[in-house]
PDB file of C-alpha atoms in Angstrom:
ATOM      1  CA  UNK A1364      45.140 161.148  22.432  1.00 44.00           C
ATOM      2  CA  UNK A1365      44.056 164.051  24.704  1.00 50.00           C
ATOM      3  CA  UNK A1366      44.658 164.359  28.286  1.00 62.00           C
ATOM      4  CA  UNK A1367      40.523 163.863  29.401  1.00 73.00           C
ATOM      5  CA  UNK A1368      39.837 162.653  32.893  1.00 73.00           C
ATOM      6  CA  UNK A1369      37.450 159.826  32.998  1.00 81.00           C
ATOM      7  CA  UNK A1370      37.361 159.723  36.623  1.00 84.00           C
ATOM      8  CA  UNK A1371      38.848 162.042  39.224  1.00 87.00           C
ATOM      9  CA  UNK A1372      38.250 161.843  43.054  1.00 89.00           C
ATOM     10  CA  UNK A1373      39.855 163.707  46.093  1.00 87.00           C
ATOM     11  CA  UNK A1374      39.729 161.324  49.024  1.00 86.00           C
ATOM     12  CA  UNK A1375      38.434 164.352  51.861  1.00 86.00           C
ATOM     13  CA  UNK A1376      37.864 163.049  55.192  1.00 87.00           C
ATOM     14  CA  UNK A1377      34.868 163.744  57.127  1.00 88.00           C
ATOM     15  CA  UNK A1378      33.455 167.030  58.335  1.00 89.00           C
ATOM     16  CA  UNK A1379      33.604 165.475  62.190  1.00 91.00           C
ATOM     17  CA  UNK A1380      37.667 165.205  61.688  1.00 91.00           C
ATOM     18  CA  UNK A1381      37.666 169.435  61.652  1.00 93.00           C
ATOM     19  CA  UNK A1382      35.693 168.836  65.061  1.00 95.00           C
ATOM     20  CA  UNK A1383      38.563 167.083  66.382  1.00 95.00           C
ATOM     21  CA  UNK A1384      40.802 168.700  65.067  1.00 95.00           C
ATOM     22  CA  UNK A1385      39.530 172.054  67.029  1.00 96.00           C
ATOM     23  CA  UNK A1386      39.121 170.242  69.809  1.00 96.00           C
ATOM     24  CA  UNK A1387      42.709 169.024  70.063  1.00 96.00           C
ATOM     25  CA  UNK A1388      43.397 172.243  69.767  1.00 96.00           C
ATOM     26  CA  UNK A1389      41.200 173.282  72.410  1.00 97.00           C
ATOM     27  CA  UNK A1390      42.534 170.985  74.912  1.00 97.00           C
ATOM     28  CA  UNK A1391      46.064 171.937  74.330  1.00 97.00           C
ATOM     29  CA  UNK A1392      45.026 175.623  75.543  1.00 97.00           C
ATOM     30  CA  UNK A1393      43.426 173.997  78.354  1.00 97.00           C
ATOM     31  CA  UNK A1394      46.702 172.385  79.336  1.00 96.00           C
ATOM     32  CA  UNK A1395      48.636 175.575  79.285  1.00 97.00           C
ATOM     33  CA  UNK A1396      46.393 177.862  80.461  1.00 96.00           C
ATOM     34  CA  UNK A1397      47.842 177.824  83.631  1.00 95.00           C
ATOM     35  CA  UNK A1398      51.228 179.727  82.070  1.00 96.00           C
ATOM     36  CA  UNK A1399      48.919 182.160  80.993  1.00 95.00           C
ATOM     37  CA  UNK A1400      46.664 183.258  78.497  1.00 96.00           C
ATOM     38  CA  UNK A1401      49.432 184.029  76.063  1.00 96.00           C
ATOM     39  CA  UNK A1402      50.546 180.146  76.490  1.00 96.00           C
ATOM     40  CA  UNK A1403      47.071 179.015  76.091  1.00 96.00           C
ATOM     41  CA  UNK A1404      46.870 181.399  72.602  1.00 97.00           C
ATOM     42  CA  UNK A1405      50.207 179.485  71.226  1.00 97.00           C
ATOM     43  CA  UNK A1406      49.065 175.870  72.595  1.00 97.00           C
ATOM     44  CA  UNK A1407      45.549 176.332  70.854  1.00 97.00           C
ATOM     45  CA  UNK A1408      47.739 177.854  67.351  1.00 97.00           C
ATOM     46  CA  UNK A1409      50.299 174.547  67.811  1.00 96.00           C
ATOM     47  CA  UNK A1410      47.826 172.222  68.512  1.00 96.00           C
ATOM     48  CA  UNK A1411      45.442 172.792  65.692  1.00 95.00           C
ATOM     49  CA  UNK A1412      48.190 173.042  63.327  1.00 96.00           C
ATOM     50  CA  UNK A1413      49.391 170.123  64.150  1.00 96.00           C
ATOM     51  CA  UNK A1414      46.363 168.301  63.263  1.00 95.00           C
ATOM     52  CA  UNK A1415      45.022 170.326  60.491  1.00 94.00           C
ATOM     53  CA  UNK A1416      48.370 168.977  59.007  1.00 94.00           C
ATOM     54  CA  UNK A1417      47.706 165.531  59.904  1.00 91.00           C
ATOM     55  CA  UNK A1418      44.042 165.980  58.476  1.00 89.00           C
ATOM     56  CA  UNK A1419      44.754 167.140  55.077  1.00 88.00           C
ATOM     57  CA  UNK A1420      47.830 164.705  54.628  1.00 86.00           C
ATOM     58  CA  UNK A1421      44.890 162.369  54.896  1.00 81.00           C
ATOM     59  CA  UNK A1422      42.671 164.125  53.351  1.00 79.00           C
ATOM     60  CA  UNK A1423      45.177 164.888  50.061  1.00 79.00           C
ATOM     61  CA  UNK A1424      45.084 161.519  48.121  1.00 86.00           C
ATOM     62  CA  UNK A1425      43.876 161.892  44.747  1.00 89.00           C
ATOM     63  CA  UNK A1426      42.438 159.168  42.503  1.00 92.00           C
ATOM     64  CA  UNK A1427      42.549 159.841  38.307  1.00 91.00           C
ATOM     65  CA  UNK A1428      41.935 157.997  35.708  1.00 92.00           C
ATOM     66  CA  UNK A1429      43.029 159.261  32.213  1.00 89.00           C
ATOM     67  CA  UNK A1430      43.140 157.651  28.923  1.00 87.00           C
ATOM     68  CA  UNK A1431      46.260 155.759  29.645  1.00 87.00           C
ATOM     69  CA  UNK A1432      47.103 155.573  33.442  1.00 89.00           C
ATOM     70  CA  UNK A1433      45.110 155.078  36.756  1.00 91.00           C
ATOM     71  CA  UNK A1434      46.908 157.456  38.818  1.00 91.00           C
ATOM     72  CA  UNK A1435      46.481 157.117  42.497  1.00 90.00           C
ATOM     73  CA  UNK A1436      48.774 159.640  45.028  1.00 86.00           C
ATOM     74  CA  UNK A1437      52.050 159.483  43.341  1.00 86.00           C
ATOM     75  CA  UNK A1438      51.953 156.249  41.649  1.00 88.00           C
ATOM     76  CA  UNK A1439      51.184 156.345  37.707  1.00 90.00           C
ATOM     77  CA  UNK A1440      49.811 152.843  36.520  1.00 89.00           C
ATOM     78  CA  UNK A1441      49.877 152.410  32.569  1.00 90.00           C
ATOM     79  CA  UNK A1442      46.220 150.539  32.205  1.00 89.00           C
ATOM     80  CA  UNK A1443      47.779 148.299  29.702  1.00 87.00           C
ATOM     81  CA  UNK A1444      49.323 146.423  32.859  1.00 87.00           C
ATOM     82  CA  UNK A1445      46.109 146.195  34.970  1.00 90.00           C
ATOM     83  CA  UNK A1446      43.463 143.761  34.884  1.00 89.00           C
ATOM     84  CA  UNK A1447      39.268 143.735  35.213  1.00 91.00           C
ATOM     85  CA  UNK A1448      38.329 145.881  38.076  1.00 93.00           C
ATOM     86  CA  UNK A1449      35.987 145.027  41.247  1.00 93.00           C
ATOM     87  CA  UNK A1450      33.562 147.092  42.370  1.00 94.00           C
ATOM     88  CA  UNK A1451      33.830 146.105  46.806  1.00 93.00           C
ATOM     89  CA  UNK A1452      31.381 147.120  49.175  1.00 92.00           C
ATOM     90  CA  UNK A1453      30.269 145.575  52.601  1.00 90.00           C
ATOM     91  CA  UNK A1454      31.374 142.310  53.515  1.00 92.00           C
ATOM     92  CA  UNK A1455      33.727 141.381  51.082  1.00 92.00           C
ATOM     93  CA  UNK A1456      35.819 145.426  51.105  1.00 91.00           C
ATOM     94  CA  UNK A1457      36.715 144.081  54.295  1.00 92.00           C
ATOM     95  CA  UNK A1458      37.848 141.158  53.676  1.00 91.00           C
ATOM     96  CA  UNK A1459      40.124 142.571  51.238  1.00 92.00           C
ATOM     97  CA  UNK A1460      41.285 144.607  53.690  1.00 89.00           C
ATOM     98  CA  UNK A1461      42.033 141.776  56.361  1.00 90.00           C
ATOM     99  CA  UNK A1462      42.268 138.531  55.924  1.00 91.00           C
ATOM    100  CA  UNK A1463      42.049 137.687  52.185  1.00 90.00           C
ATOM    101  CA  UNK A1464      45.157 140.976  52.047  1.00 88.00           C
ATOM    102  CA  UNK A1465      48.522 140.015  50.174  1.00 89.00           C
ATOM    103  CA  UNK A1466      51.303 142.041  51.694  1.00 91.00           C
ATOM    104  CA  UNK A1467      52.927 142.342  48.135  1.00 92.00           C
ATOM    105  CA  UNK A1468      49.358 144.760  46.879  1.00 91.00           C
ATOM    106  CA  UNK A1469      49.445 148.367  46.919  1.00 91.00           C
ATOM    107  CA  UNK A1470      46.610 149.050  49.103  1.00 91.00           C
ATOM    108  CA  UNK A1471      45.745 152.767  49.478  1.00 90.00           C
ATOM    109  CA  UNK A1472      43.324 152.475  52.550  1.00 90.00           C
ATOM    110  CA  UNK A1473      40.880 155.408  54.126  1.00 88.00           C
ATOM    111  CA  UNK A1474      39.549 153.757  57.709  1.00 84.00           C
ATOM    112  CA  UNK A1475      36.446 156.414  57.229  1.00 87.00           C
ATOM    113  CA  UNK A1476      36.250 154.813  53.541  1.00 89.00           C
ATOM    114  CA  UNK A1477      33.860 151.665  53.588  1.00 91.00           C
ATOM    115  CA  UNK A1478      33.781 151.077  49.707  1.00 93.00           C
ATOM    116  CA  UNK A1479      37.144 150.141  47.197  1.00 94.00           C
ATOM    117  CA  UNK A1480      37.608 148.817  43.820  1.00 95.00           C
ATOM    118  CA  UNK A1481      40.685 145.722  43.558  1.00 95.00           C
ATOM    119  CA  UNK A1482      42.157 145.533  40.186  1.00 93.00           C
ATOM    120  CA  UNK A1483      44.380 142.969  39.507  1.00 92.00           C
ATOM    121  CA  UNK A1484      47.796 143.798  37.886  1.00 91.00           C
ATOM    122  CA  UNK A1485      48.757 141.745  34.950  1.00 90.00           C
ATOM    123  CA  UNK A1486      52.514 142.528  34.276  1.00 87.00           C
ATOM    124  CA  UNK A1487      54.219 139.084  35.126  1.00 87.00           C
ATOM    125  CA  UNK A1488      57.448 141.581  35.842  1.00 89.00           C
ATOM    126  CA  UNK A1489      55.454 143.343  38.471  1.00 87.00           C
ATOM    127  CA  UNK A1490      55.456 141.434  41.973  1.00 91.00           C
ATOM    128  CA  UNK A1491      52.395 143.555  43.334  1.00 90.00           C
ATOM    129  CA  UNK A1492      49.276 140.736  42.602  1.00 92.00           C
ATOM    130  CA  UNK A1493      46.876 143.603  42.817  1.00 93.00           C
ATOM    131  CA  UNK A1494      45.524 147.197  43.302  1.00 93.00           C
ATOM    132  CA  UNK A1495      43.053 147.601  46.630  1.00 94.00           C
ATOM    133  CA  UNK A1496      42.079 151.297  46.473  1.00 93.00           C
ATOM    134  CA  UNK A1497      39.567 153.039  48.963  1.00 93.00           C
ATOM    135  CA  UNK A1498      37.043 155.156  47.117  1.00 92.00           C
ATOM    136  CA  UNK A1499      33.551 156.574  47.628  1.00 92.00           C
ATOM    137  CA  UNK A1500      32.438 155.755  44.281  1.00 90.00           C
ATOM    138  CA  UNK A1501      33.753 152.186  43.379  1.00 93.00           C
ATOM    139  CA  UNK A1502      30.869 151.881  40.407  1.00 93.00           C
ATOM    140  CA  UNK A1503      31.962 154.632  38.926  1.00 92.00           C
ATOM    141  CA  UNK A1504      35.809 154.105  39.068  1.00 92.00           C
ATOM    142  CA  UNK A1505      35.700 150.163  38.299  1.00 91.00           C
ATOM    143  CA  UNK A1506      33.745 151.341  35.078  1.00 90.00           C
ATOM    144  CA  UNK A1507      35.993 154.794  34.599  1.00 90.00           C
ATOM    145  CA  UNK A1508      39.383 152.381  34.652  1.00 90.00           C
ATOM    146  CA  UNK A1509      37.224 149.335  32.389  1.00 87.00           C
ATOM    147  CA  UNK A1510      36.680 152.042  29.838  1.00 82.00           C
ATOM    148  CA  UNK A1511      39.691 153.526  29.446  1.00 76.00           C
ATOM    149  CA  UNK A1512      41.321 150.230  29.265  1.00 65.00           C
ATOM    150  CA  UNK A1513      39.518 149.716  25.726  1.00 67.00           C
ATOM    151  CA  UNK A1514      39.970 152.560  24.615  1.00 66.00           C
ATOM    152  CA  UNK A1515      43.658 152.456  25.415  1.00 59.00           C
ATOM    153  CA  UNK A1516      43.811 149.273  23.763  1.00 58.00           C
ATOM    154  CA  UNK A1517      41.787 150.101  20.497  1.00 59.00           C
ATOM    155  CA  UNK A1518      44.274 152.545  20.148  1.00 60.00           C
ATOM    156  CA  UNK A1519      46.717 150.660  20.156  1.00 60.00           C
ATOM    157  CA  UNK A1520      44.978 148.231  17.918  1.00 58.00           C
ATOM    158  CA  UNK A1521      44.804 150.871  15.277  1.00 55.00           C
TER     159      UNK A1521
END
């Protein structure tokens, strides 16, 4: 079976973060520019590293889905193992991400991400009860991970 993504998503966060990010910066040359303007160069350099590096470790996660796993950051999930996926949006993304939340899910949450898709997983050796991943296109990844699944399984079938 080739390697073809059906789905493949970099979860970026949002141009405002780089404003903040400068302006952290910004006011950590402010705090040392009374050691000089030297200080204030290296506080400013420091200071925006800092959270540039904080900014694209959030900005890094990567969602895939190929013909035979959902891979999401590090973790590779075989689709044989995972169940119908659910488009969430409004109202009831949140709740998946409060109160109706089961400690034992892998939840890969984006606070600047309003949308997800849950997938339950179906191994019964598998304590996780489900998948509860942030995305910006839940249509298209509930129906990138659905048809995968059947193809997976018709080739298995054959």
């Amino acid at each position: 079976m080739d390697n073809v993504l059906a789905h493949d998503e970099r979860l970026t966060v949002p141009r405002a973060w780089w404003v903040i990010v400068f302006g952290f910066g910004l006011a950590m040359a402010l705090v040392f520019l009374p050691y000089g303007a030297a200080a204030a160069l290296v506080a400013f350099a420091a200071g925006g590293g800092l959270a540039t590096s904080f900014t694209v470790s959030q900005g890094s996660m990567r969602i895939r889905v190929t013909p035979e796993l959902l891979v999401v950051g590090d973790a590779r999930l075989p689709l044989g193992t995972l169940g119908e996926p659910h488009a969430l949006a409004g109202e009831e993304a949140r709740a998946w991400r409060t109160y109706k939340a089961d400690t034992r899910a892998f939840l890969v949450m984006r606070s600047y991400i309003s949308t997800a898709v849950r997938v339950d997983v179906l191994d019964p050796d598998d304590p996780t009860p489900y998948l509860y991943i942030s995305t910006r296109e839940p249509e298209q990844l509930a129906a990138a991970i659905r048809g995968s699944a059947r193809s997976a399984k018709a080739g298995e079938e054959k």
